[in-house]
XYZ file of N, CA, C and O in Angstrom:
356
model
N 6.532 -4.898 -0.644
C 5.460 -5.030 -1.619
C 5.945 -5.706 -2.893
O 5.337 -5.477 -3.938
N 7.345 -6.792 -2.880
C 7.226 -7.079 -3.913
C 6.457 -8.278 -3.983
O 6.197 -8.872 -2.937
N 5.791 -9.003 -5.835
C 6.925 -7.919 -6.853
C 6.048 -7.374 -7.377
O 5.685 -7.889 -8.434
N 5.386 -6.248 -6.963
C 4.595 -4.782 -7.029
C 5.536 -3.934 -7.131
O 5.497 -3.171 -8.096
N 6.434 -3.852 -6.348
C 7.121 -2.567 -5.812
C 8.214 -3.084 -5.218
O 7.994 -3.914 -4.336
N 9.955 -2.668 -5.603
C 10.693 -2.846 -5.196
C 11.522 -1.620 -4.030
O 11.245 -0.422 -3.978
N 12.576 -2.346 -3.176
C 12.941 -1.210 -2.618
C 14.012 -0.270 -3.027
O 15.186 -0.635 -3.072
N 13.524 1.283 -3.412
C 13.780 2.649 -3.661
C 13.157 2.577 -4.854
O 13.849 2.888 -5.823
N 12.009 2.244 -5.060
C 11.102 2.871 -6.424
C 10.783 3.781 -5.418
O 10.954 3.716 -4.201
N 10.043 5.071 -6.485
C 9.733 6.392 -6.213
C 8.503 6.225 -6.202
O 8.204 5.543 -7.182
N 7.389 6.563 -5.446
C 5.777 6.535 -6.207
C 5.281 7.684 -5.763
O 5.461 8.166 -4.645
N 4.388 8.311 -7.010
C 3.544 9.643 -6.960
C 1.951 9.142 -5.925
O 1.239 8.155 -6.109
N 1.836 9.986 -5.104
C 1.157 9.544 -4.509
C -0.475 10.523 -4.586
O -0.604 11.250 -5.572
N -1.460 10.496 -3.701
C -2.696 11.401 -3.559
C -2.990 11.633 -2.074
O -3.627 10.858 -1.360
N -2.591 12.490 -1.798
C -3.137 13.206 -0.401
C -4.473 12.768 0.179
O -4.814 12.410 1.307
N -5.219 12.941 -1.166
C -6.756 13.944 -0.824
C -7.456 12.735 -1.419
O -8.677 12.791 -1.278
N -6.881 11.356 -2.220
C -7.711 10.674 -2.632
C -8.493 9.802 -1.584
O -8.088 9.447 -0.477
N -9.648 9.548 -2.150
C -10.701 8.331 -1.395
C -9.947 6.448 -1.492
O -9.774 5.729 -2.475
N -9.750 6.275 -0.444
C -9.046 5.283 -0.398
C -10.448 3.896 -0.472
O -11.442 3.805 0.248
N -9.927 2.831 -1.811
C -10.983 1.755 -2.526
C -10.454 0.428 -2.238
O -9.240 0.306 -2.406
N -10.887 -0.252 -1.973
C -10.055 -1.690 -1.980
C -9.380 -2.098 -3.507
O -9.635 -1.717 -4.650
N -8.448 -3.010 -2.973
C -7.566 -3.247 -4.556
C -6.520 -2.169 -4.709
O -5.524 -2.334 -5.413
N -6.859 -0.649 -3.787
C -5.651 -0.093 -4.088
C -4.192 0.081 -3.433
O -4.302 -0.199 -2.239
N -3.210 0.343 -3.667
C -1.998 0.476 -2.691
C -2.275 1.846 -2.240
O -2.698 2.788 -2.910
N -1.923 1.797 -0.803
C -1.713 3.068 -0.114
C -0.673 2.800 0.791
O -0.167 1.746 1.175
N -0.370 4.514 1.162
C 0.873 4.531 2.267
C -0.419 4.512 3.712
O -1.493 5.112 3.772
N 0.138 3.716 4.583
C -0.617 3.029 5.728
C 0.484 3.745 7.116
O 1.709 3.869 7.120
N -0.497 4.097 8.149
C 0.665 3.916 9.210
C 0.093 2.608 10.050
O -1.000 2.528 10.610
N 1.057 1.682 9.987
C 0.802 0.370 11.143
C 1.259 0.879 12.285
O 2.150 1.721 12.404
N 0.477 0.223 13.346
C 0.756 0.080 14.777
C 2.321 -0.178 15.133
O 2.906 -1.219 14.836
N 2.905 0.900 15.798
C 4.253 0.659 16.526
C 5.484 0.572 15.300
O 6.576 0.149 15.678
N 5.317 0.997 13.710
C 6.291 0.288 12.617
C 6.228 1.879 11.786
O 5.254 2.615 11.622
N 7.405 2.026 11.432
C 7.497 3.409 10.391
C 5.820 3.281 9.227
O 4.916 2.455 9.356
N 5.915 4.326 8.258
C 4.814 4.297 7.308
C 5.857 3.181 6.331
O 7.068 2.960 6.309
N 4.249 2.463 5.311
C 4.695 1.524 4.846
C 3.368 1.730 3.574
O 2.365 2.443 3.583
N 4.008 0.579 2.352
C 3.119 0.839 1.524
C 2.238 -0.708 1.441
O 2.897 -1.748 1.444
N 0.811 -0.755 1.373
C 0.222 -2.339 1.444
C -1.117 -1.937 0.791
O -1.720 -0.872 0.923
N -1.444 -2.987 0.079
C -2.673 -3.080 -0.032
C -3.811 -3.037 0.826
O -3.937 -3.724 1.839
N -4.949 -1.895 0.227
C -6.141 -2.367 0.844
C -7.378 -3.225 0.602
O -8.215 -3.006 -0.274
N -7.393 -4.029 1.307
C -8.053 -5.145 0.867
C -9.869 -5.260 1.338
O -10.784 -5.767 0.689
N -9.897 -4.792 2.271
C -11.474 -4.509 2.444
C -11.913 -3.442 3.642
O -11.165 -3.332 4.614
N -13.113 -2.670 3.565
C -13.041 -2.335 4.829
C -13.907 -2.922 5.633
O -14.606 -3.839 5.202
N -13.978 -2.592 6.623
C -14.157 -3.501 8.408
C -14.988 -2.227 8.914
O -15.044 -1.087 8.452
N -15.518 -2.723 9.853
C -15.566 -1.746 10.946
C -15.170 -0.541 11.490
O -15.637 0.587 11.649
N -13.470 -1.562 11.879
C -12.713 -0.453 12.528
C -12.081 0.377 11.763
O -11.709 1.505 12.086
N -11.880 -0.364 10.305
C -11.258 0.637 9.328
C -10.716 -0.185 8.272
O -11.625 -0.787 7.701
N -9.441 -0.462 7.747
C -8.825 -1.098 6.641
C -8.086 -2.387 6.852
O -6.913 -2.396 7.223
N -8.768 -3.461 6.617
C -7.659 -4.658 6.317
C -6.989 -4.510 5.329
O -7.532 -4.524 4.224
N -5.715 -4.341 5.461
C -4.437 -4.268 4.806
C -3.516 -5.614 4.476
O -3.188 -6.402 5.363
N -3.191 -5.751 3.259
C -2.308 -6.950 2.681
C -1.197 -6.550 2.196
O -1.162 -5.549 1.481
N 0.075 -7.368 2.544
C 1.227 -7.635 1.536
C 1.051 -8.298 0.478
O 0.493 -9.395 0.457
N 1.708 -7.449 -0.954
C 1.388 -8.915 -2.263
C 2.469 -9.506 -2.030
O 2.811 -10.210 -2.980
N 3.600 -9.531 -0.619
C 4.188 -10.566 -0.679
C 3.711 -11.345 0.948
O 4.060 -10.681 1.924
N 3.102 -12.418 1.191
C 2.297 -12.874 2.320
C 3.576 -13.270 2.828
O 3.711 -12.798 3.956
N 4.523 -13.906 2.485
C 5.788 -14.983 2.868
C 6.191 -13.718 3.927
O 6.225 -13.673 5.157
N 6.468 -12.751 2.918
C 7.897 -11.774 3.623
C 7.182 -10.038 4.305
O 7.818 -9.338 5.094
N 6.086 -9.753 3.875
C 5.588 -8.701 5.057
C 4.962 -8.735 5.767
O 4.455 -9.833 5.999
N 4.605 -7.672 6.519
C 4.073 -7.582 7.903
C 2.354 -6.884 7.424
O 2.453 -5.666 7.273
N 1.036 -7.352 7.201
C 0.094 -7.235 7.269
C -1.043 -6.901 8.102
O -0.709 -6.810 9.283
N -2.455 -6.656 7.860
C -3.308 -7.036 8.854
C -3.275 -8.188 9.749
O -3.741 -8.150 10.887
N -2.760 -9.139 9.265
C -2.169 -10.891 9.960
C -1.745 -10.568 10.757
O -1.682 -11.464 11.598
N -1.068 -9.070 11.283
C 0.285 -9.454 12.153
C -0.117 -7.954 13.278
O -0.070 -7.814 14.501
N -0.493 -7.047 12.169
C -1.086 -5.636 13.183
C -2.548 -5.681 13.086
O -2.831 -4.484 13.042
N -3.631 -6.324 13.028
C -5.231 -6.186 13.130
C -5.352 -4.979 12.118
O -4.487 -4.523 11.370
N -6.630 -4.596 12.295
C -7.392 -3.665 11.098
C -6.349 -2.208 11.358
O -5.938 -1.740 12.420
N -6.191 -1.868 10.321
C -5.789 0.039 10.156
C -6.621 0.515 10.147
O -7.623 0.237 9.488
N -6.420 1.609 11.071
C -8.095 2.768 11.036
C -8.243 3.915 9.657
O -7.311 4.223 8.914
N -9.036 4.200 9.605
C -9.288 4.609 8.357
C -8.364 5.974 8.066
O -8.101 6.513 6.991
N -7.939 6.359 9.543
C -7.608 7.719 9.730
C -6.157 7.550 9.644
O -5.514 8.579 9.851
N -5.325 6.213 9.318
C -4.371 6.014 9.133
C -3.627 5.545 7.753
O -2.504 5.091 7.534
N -5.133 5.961 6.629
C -4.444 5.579 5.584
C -4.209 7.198 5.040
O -4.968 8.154 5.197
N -2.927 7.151 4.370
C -2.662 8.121 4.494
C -2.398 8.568 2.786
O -2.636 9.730 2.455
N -2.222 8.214 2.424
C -2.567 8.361 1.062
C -2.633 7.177 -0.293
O -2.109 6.089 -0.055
N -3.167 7.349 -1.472
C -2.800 6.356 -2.013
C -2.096 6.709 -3.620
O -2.030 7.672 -4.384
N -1.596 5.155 -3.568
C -0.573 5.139 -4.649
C -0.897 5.607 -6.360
O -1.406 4.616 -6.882
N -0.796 6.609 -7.267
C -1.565 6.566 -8.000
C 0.048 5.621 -8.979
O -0.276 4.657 -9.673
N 1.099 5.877 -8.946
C 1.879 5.640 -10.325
C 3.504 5.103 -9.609
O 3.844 5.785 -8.642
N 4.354 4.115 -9.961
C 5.731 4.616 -9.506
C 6.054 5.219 -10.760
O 5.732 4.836 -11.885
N 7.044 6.667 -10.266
C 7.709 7.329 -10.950
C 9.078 6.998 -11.510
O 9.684 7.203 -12.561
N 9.334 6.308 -10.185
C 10.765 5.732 -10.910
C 11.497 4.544 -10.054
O 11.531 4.667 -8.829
N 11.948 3.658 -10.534
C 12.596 3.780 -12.402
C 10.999 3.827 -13.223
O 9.841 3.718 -12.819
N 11.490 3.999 -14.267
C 10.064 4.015 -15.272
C 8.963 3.041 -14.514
O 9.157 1.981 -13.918
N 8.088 3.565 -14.683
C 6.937 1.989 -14.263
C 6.886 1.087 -15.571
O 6.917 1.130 -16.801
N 6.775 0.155 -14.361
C 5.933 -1.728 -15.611
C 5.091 -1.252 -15.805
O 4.679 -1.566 -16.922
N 4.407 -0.486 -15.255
C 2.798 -0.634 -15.523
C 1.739 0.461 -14.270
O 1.852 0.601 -13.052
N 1.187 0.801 -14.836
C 0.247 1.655 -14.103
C -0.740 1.221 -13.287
O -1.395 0.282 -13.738
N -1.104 1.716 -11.988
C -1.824 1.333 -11.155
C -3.332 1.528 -11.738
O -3.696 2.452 -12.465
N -4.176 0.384 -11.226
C -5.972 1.147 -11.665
C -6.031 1.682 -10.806
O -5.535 1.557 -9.687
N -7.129 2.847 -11.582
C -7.992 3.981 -11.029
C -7.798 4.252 -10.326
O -8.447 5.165 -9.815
């Protein structure tokens, strides 16, 4: 997810939140550990998911739609190192 998110930032996450487009969530993709990506719209079957880096991750482009039942939570803050900047809403 960079340069959103580098690797071993910490992020506080929401269990229980309603997952919106525009936000980052932890996703489980098809056949690949959990991962963190944008959601970008929903579908049908459930969530088209984006990398803000297109070059270098693995997306909806590459695994089709995430079901809704696979987003698994979303990102509210990274904790650490300090954040740049806070996620919206």
């Amino acid at each position: 997810m960079e340069p959103t998110l580098r690797a071993g930032d910490r992020l506080l996450v929401d269990y229980a939140a309603a997952p919106r487009a525009g936000r980052l969530a932890v996703v489980r993709l098809p056949n690949r550990p959990l991962a963190v990506k944008r959601l970008a719209r929903v579908t049908d079957g459930g969530w088209w998911v984006a990398a803000d880096n297109h070059r270098a991750g693995v997306d909806s482009r590459v695994v089709g739609v995430v079901a809704a039942a696979d987003v698994v939570a979303l990102v509210l803050l990274r904790v650490w190192p300090r954040p740049r900047f806070a996620f919206p809403g």
